């Protein structure tokens, strides 16, 4: 695992004995039953929390009335909780370095604290756009976490508390109401994928704040899929030689161990993070421009499979706030859940070894093409949605071999969607108009079997 990214130490990584560690923190033999450990730099862990605050990233001074007051209370509660988490994380590190717990115990508490921090970071990114009722729900969650000793007091395996559902996005093409209006919030595939994306967004936000890295300008910068346990989701990507990249992974609550590796065209693994956690981070500077294979694997899960996500960042990339990524993905999930209500027995994320969603940054009049999409058996629904700056998005599906246009949706709306029949395709997403660069999410959904 790479140790040059500042955030790596904050995402819960404990290097395995024999792997080496940061300078001055090598293997140490503790008395039984702890055994050999690799000590961590506790002062560096504390620095990773410095400068992270809700009050520093949000300005709600112009919001008046009860909603503004609730937001101010939530900001104060979030800042207090962030300081508590910092103190807990540093104390846990000192306890580990002085042999007061086993590696397994340390990793368990470490992930609970880091999950809490990711949860709080995700909440604060979405706080400004929330309604008064949603903010009150968030305030109750923050206070409950604090008074119960934060998520570090959870029972083993207990899931994170659910984020309040995002406000309904504005869509030009209204769908007929069907069933319980709250059913969209309970669409389980979207809920699980949101857990993975939320963790990746929070980690990417920290890396963005502390380094010169931003979201990849040349490719899809966020991807996700449902991966079976002990299986690998891979893709080939062209990287520029000498440019620094970072790949950040994350899984839903059931994911126990998610790994990332990068291999050359000969199959030789050049860099990887195979630590026993669900938050892999690797830094990669290609020795030469060319095609490299990215491998995202689910080494262990509480279930037969889990939703996993990955962010690609590069030196000098786009500085996209985490809340804009979540706006785009939440909008796509909301619309996908509504479409799922219209299909029996519902829609699930695209499988068959393909990626199920792609996130990309599009400037006005810019497009992005995603190739190698295989549809087998039942048709697949493709839909796109952007963040709040999106005004109009278009979809175009082309045959994977002949490049013939098969189907398009160029209506003037911000959530284009179309049905793709079985075959091999490439899907083009275009941003004909927006208020500047916009984060766009493309979802691929199959009819549930």
PDB file of N, CA, C and O in Angstrom, residues 300-344:
ATOM      1  N   UNK A 300     -13.814  -9.819   0.716  1.00  0.00           N
ATOM      2  CA  UNK A 300     -14.640 -10.384   1.790  1.00  0.00           C
ATOM      3  C   UNK A 300     -15.855  -9.498   2.007  1.00  0.00           C
ATOM      4  O   UNK A 300     -15.786  -8.276   1.848  1.00  0.00           O
ATOM      5  N   UNK A 301     -16.968 -10.123   2.351  1.00  0.00           N
ATOM      6  CA  UNK A 301     -18.227  -9.407   2.604  1.00  0.00           C
ATOM      7  C   UNK A 301     -19.097 -10.234   3.527  1.00  0.00           C
ATOM      8  O   UNK A 301     -18.942 -11.460   3.631  1.00  0.00           O
ATOM      9  N   UNK A 302     -20.016  -9.561   4.216  1.00  0.00           N
ATOM     10  CA  UNK A 302     -20.983 -10.264   5.056  1.00  0.00           C
ATOM     11  C   UNK A 302     -22.054 -10.944   4.212  1.00  0.00           C
ATOM     12  O   UNK A 302     -22.841 -11.745   4.717  1.00  0.00           O
ATOM     13  N   UNK A 303     -22.111 -10.598   2.920  1.00  0.00           N
ATOM     14  CA  UNK A 303     -23.107 -11.157   2.017  1.00  0.00           C
ATOM     15  C   UNK A 303     -22.405 -11.862   0.854  1.00  0.00           C
ATOM     16  O   UNK A 303     -21.174 -11.889   0.779  1.00  0.00           O
ATOM     17  N   UNK A 304     -23.198 -12.413  -0.068  1.00  0.00           N
ATOM     18  CA  UNK A 304     -22.621 -13.100  -1.225  1.00  0.00           C
ATOM     19  C   UNK A 304     -22.026 -12.118  -2.220  1.00  0.00           C
ATOM     20  O   UNK A 304     -21.301 -12.503  -3.133  1.00  0.00           O
ATOM     21  N   UNK A 305     -22.324 -10.845  -2.055  1.00  0.00           N
ATOM     22  CA  UNK A 305     -21.785  -9.791  -2.903  1.00  0.00           C
ATOM     23  C   UNK A 305     -22.106  -8.438  -2.299  1.00  0.00           C
ATOM     24  O   UNK A 305     -22.941  -8.335  -1.396  1.00  0.00           O
ATOM     25  N   UNK A 306     -21.458  -7.390  -2.786  1.00  0.00           N
ATOM     26  CA  UNK A 306     -21.682  -6.047  -2.250  1.00  0.00           C
ATOM     27  C   UNK A 306     -21.538  -5.014  -3.359  1.00  0.00           C
ATOM     28  O   UNK A 306     -20.887  -5.251  -4.382  1.00  0.00           O
ATOM     29  N   UNK A 307     -22.134  -3.849  -3.137  1.00  0.00           N
ATOM     30  CA  UNK A 307     -21.967  -2.714  -4.023  1.00  0.00           C
ATOM     31  C   UNK A 307     -20.652  -2.015  -3.659  1.00  0.00           C
ATOM     32  O   UNK A 307     -20.400  -1.727  -2.489  1.00  0.00           O
ATOM     33  N   UNK A 308     -19.845  -1.762  -4.672  1.00  0.00           N
ATOM     34  CA  UNK A 308     -18.570  -1.096  -4.468  1.00  0.00           C
ATOM     35  C   UNK A 308     -18.454   0.069  -5.441  1.00  0.00           C
ATOM     36  O   UNK A 308     -19.049   0.073  -6.513  1.00  0.00           O
ATOM     37  N   UNK A 309     -17.686   1.067  -5.059  1.00  0.00           N
ATOM     38  CA  UNK A 309     -17.476   2.247  -5.909  1.00  0.00           C
ATOM     39  C   UNK A 309     -16.006   2.619  -5.884  1.00  0.00           C
ATOM     40  O   UNK A 309     -15.256   2.221  -4.984  1.00  0.00           O
ATOM     41  N   UNK A 310     -15.596   3.398  -6.883  1.00  0.00           N
ATOM     42  CA  UNK A 310     -14.204   3.798  -6.992  1.00  0.00           C
ATOM     43  C   UNK A 310     -14.122   5.182  -7.625  1.00  0.00           C
ATOM     44  O   UNK A 310     -14.865   5.485  -8.567  1.00  0.00           O
ATOM     45  N   UNK A 311     -13.248   6.034  -7.112  1.00  0.00           N
ATOM     46  CA  UNK A 311     -12.991   7.355  -7.678  1.00  0.00           C
ATOM     47  C   UNK A 311     -11.585   7.384  -8.261  1.00  0.00           C
ATOM     48  O   UNK A 311     -10.654   6.837  -7.682  1.00  0.00           O
ATOM     49  N   UNK A 312     -11.454   8.022  -9.427  1.00  0.00           N
ATOM     50  CA  UNK A 312     -10.159   8.209 -10.073  1.00  0.00           C
ATOM     51  C   UNK A 312      -9.796   9.680 -10.002  1.00  0.00           C
ATOM     52  O   UNK A 312     -10.562  10.540 -10.434  1.00  0.00           O
ATOM     53  N   UNK A 313      -8.622   9.973  -9.443  1.00  0.00           N
ATOM     54  CA  UNK A 313      -8.165  11.343  -9.296  1.00  0.00           C
ATOM     55  C   UNK A 313      -6.800  11.491  -9.950  1.00  0.00           C
ATOM     56  O   UNK A 313      -6.054  10.511 -10.068  1.00  0.00           O
ATOM     57  N   UNK A 314      -6.485  12.708 -10.396  1.00  0.00           N
ATOM     58  CA  UNK A 314      -5.192  12.950 -11.022  1.00  0.00           C
ATOM     59  C   UNK A 314      -4.665  14.312 -10.612  1.00  0.00           C
ATOM     60  O   UNK A 314      -5.419  15.187 -10.178  1.00  0.00           O
ATOM     61  N   UNK A 315      -3.379  14.483 -10.736  1.00  0.00           N
ATOM     62  CA  UNK A 315      -2.759  15.750 -10.396  1.00  0.00           C
ATOM     63  C   UNK A 315      -3.306  16.841 -11.316  1.00  0.00           C
ATOM     64  O   UNK A 315      -3.298  16.702 -12.542  1.00  0.00           O
ATOM     65  N   UNK A 316      -3.816  17.924 -10.715  1.00  0.00           N
ATOM     66  CA  UNK A 316      -4.389  19.010 -11.499  1.00  0.00           C
ATOM     67  C   UNK A 316      -5.778  18.736 -12.020  1.00  0.00           C
ATOM     68  O   UNK A 316      -6.248  19.437 -12.926  1.00  0.00           O
ATOM     69  N   UNK A 317      -6.467  17.726 -11.457  1.00  0.00           N
ATOM     70  CA  UNK A 317      -7.804  17.382 -11.929  1.00  0.00           C
ATOM     71  C   UNK A 317      -8.859  18.369 -11.451  1.00  0.00           C
ATOM     72  O   UNK A 317      -8.570  19.359 -10.772  1.00  0.00           O
ATOM     73  N   UNK A 318     -10.109  18.075 -11.807  1.00  0.00           N
ATOM     74  CA  UNK A 318     -11.219  18.945 -11.445  1.00  0.00           C
ATOM     75  C   UNK A 318     -11.419  18.974  -9.926  1.00  0.00           C
ATOM     76  O   UNK A 318     -11.434  17.942  -9.268  1.00  0.00           O
ATOM     77  N   UNK A 319     -11.599  20.172  -9.390  1.00  0.00           N
ATOM     78  CA  UNK A 319     -11.949  20.329  -7.974  1.00  0.00           C
ATOM     79  C   UNK A 319     -13.463  20.381  -7.878  1.00  0.00           C
ATOM     80  O   UNK A 319     -14.081  21.436  -7.981  1.00  0.00           O
ATOM     81  N   UNK A 320     -14.087  19.223  -7.723  1.00  0.00           N
ATOM     82  CA  UNK A 320     -15.542  19.114  -7.645  1.00  0.00           C
ATOM     83  C   UNK A 320     -15.939  18.841  -6.202  1.00  0.00           C
ATOM     84  O   UNK A 320     -15.534  17.821  -5.635  1.00  0.00           O
ATOM     85  N   UNK A 321     -16.697  19.735  -5.556  1.00  0.00           N
ATOM     86  CA  UNK A 321     -17.120  19.479  -4.174  1.00  0.00           C
ATOM     87  C   UNK A 321     -17.873  18.157  -4.072  1.00  0.00           C
ATOM     88  O   UNK A 321     -18.604  17.765  -4.996  1.00  0.00           O
ATOM     89  N   UNK A 322     -17.685  17.470  -2.949  1.00  0.00           N
ATOM     90  CA  UNK A 322     -18.331  16.174  -2.751  1.00  0.00           C
ATOM     91  C   UNK A 322     -19.847  16.287  -2.845  1.00  0.00           C
ATOM     92  O   UNK A 322     -20.522  15.358  -3.295  1.00  0.00           O
ATOM     93  N   UNK A 323     -20.407  17.444  -2.439  1.00  0.00           N
ATOM     94  CA  UNK A 323     -21.863  17.557  -2.470  1.00  0.00           C
ATOM     95  C   UNK A 323     -22.379  17.549  -3.915  1.00  0.00           C
ATOM     96  O   UNK A 323     -23.490  17.080  -4.174  1.00  0.00           O
ATOM     97  N   UNK A 324     -21.573  18.015  -4.882  1.00  0.00           N
ATOM     98  CA  UNK A 324     -22.018  17.996  -6.275  1.00  0.00           C
ATOM     99  C   UNK A 324     -22.012  16.572  -6.821  1.00  0.00           C
ATOM    100  O   UNK A 324     -22.876  16.195  -7.614  1.00  0.00           O
ATOM    101  N   UNK A 325     -21.037  15.776  -6.418  1.00  0.00           N
ATOM    102  CA  UNK A 325     -21.049  14.369  -6.794  1.00  0.00           C
ATOM    103  C   UNK A 325     -22.289  13.685  -6.229  1.00  0.00           C
ATOM    104  O   UNK A 325     -22.973  12.926  -6.929  1.00  0.00           O
ATOM    105  N   UNK A 326     -22.591  13.964  -4.961  1.00  0.00           N
ATOM    106  CA  UNK A 326     -23.758  13.356  -4.331  1.00  0.00           C
ATOM    107  C   UNK A 326     -25.061  13.872  -4.923  1.00  0.00           C
ATOM    108  O   UNK A 326     -26.039  13.137  -5.023  1.00  0.00           O
ATOM    109  N   UNK A 327     -25.102  15.153  -5.317  1.00  0.00           N
ATOM    110  CA  UNK A 327     -26.288  15.682  -5.990  1.00  0.00           C
ATOM    111  C   UNK A 327     -26.566  14.905  -7.268  1.00  0.00           C
ATOM    112  O   UNK A 327     -27.692  14.495  -7.540  1.00  0.00           O
ATOM    113  N   UNK A 328     -25.529  14.722  -8.074  1.00  0.00           N
ATOM    114  CA  UNK A 328     -25.675  14.021  -9.346  1.00  0.00           C
ATOM    115  C   UNK A 328     -26.120  12.582  -9.128  1.00  0.00           C
ATOM    116  O   UNK A 328     -27.074  12.104  -9.756  1.00  0.00           O
ATOM    117  N   UNK A 329     -25.439  11.877  -8.220  1.00  0.00           N
ATOM    118  CA  UNK A 329     -25.768  10.480  -7.999  1.00  0.00           C
ATOM    119  C   UNK A 329     -27.146  10.333  -7.355  1.00  0.00           C
ATOM    120  O   UNK A 329     -27.922   9.453  -7.727  1.00  0.00           O
ATOM    121  N   UNK A 330     -27.476  11.208  -6.397  1.00  0.00           N
ATOM    122  CA  UNK A 330     -28.779  11.137  -5.740  1.00  0.00           C
ATOM    123  C   UNK A 330     -29.906  11.373  -6.741  1.00  0.00           C
ATOM    124  O   UNK A 330     -30.950  10.725  -6.687  1.00  0.00           O
ATOM    125  N   UNK A 331     -29.700  12.315  -7.664  1.00  0.00           N
ATOM    126  CA  UNK A 331     -30.713  12.587  -8.672  1.00  0.00           C
ATOM    127  C   UNK A 331     -30.934  11.367  -9.559  1.00  0.00           C
ATOM    128  O   UNK A 331     -32.068  10.992  -9.854  1.00  0.00           O
ATOM    129  N   UNK A 332     -29.835  10.725  -9.979  1.00  0.00           N
ATOM    130  CA  UNK A 332     -29.963   9.526 -10.801  1.00  0.00           C
ATOM    131  C   UNK A 332     -30.643   8.392 -10.030  1.00  0.00           C
ATOM    132  O   UNK A 332     -31.496   7.679 -10.572  1.00  0.00           O
ATOM    133  N   UNK A 333     -30.279   8.230  -8.758  1.00  0.00           N
ATOM    134  CA  UNK A 333     -30.887   7.177  -7.941  1.00  0.00           C
ATOM    135  C   UNK A 333     -32.378   7.439  -7.747  1.00  0.00           C
ATOM    136  O   UNK A 333     -33.211   6.534  -7.847  1.00  0.00           O
ATOM    137  N   UNK A 334     -32.738   8.699  -7.486  1.00  0.00           N
ATOM    138  CA  UNK A 334     -34.143   9.049  -7.293  1.00  0.00           C
ATOM    139  C   UNK A 334     -34.959   8.711  -8.544  1.00  0.00           C
ATOM    140  O   UNK A 334     -36.021   8.097  -8.459  1.00  0.00           O
ATOM    141  N   UNK A 335     -34.439   9.083  -9.694  1.00  0.00           N
ATOM    142  CA  UNK A 335     -35.173   8.824 -10.930  1.00  0.00           C
ATOM    143  C   UNK A 335     -35.192   7.327 -11.240  1.00  0.00           C
ATOM    144  O   UNK A 335     -36.204   6.793 -11.695  1.00  0.00           O
ATOM    145  N   UNK A 336     -34.065   6.626 -10.974  1.00  0.00           N
ATOM    146  CA  UNK A 336     -34.034   5.189 -11.192  1.00  0.00           C
ATOM    147  C   UNK A 336     -35.036   4.456 -10.319  1.00  0.00           C
ATOM    148  O   UNK A 336     -35.673   3.487 -10.755  1.00  0.00           O
ATOM    149  N   UNK A 337     -35.224   4.921  -9.091  1.00  0.00           N
ATOM    150  CA  UNK A 337     -36.191   4.279  -8.200  1.00  0.00           C
ATOM    151  C   UNK A 337     -37.613   4.474  -8.711  1.00  0.00           C
ATOM    152  O   UNK A 337     -38.454   3.584  -8.596  1.00  0.00           O
ATOM    153  N   UNK A 338     -37.881   5.643  -9.298  1.00  0.00           N
ATOM    154  CA  UNK A 338     -39.213   5.876  -9.865  1.00  0.00           C
ATOM    155  C   UNK A 338     -39.456   4.982 -11.073  1.00  0.00           C
ATOM    156  O   UNK A 338     -40.542   4.415 -11.237  1.00  0.00           O
ATOM    157  N   UNK A 339     -38.439   4.849 -11.927  1.00  0.00           N
ATOM    158  CA  UNK A 339     -38.576   3.946 -13.060  1.00  0.00           C
ATOM    159  C   UNK A 339     -38.786   2.506 -12.596  1.00  0.00           C
ATOM    160  O   UNK A 339     -39.539   1.744 -13.204  1.00  0.00           O
ATOM    161  N   UNK A 340     -38.106   2.131 -11.522  1.00  0.00           N
ATOM    162  CA  UNK A 340     -38.229   0.771 -10.999  1.00  0.00           C
ATOM    163  C   UNK A 340     -39.664   0.469 -10.577  1.00  0.00           C
ATOM    164  O   UNK A 340     -40.125  -0.674 -10.671  1.00  0.00           O
ATOM    165  N   UNK A 341     -40.386   1.495 -10.114  1.00  0.00           N
ATOM    166  CA  UNK A 341     -41.783   1.296  -9.719  1.00  0.00           C
ATOM    167  C   UNK A 341     -42.664   0.947 -10.916  1.00  0.00           C
ATOM    168  O   UNK A 341     -43.724   0.338 -10.758  1.00  0.00           O
ATOM    169  N   UNK A 342     -42.230   1.324 -12.118  1.00  0.00           N
ATOM    170  CA  UNK A 342     -43.051   1.108 -13.305  1.00  0.00           C
ATOM    171  C   UNK A 342     -42.789  -0.246 -13.963  1.00  0.00           C
ATOM    172  O   UNK A 342     -43.458  -0.602 -14.938  1.00  0.00           O
ATOM    173  N   UNK A 343     -41.792  -0.974 -13.460  1.00  0.00           N
ATOM    174  CA  UNK A 343     -41.409  -2.246 -14.069  1.00  0.00           C
ATOM    175  C   UNK A 343     -41.551  -3.350 -13.028  1.00  0.00           C
ATOM    176  O   UNK A 343     -41.130  -3.190 -11.885  1.00  0.00           O
ATOM    177  N   UNK A 344     -42.138  -4.445 -13.415  1.00  0.00           N
ATOM    178  CA  UNK A 344     -42.251  -5.601 -12.526  1.00  0.00           C
ATOM    179  C   UNK A 344     -41.283  -6.676 -12.985  1.00  0.00           C
ATOM    180  O   UNK A 344     -41.221  -6.987 -14.178  1.00  0.00           O
TER     181      UNK A 344
END
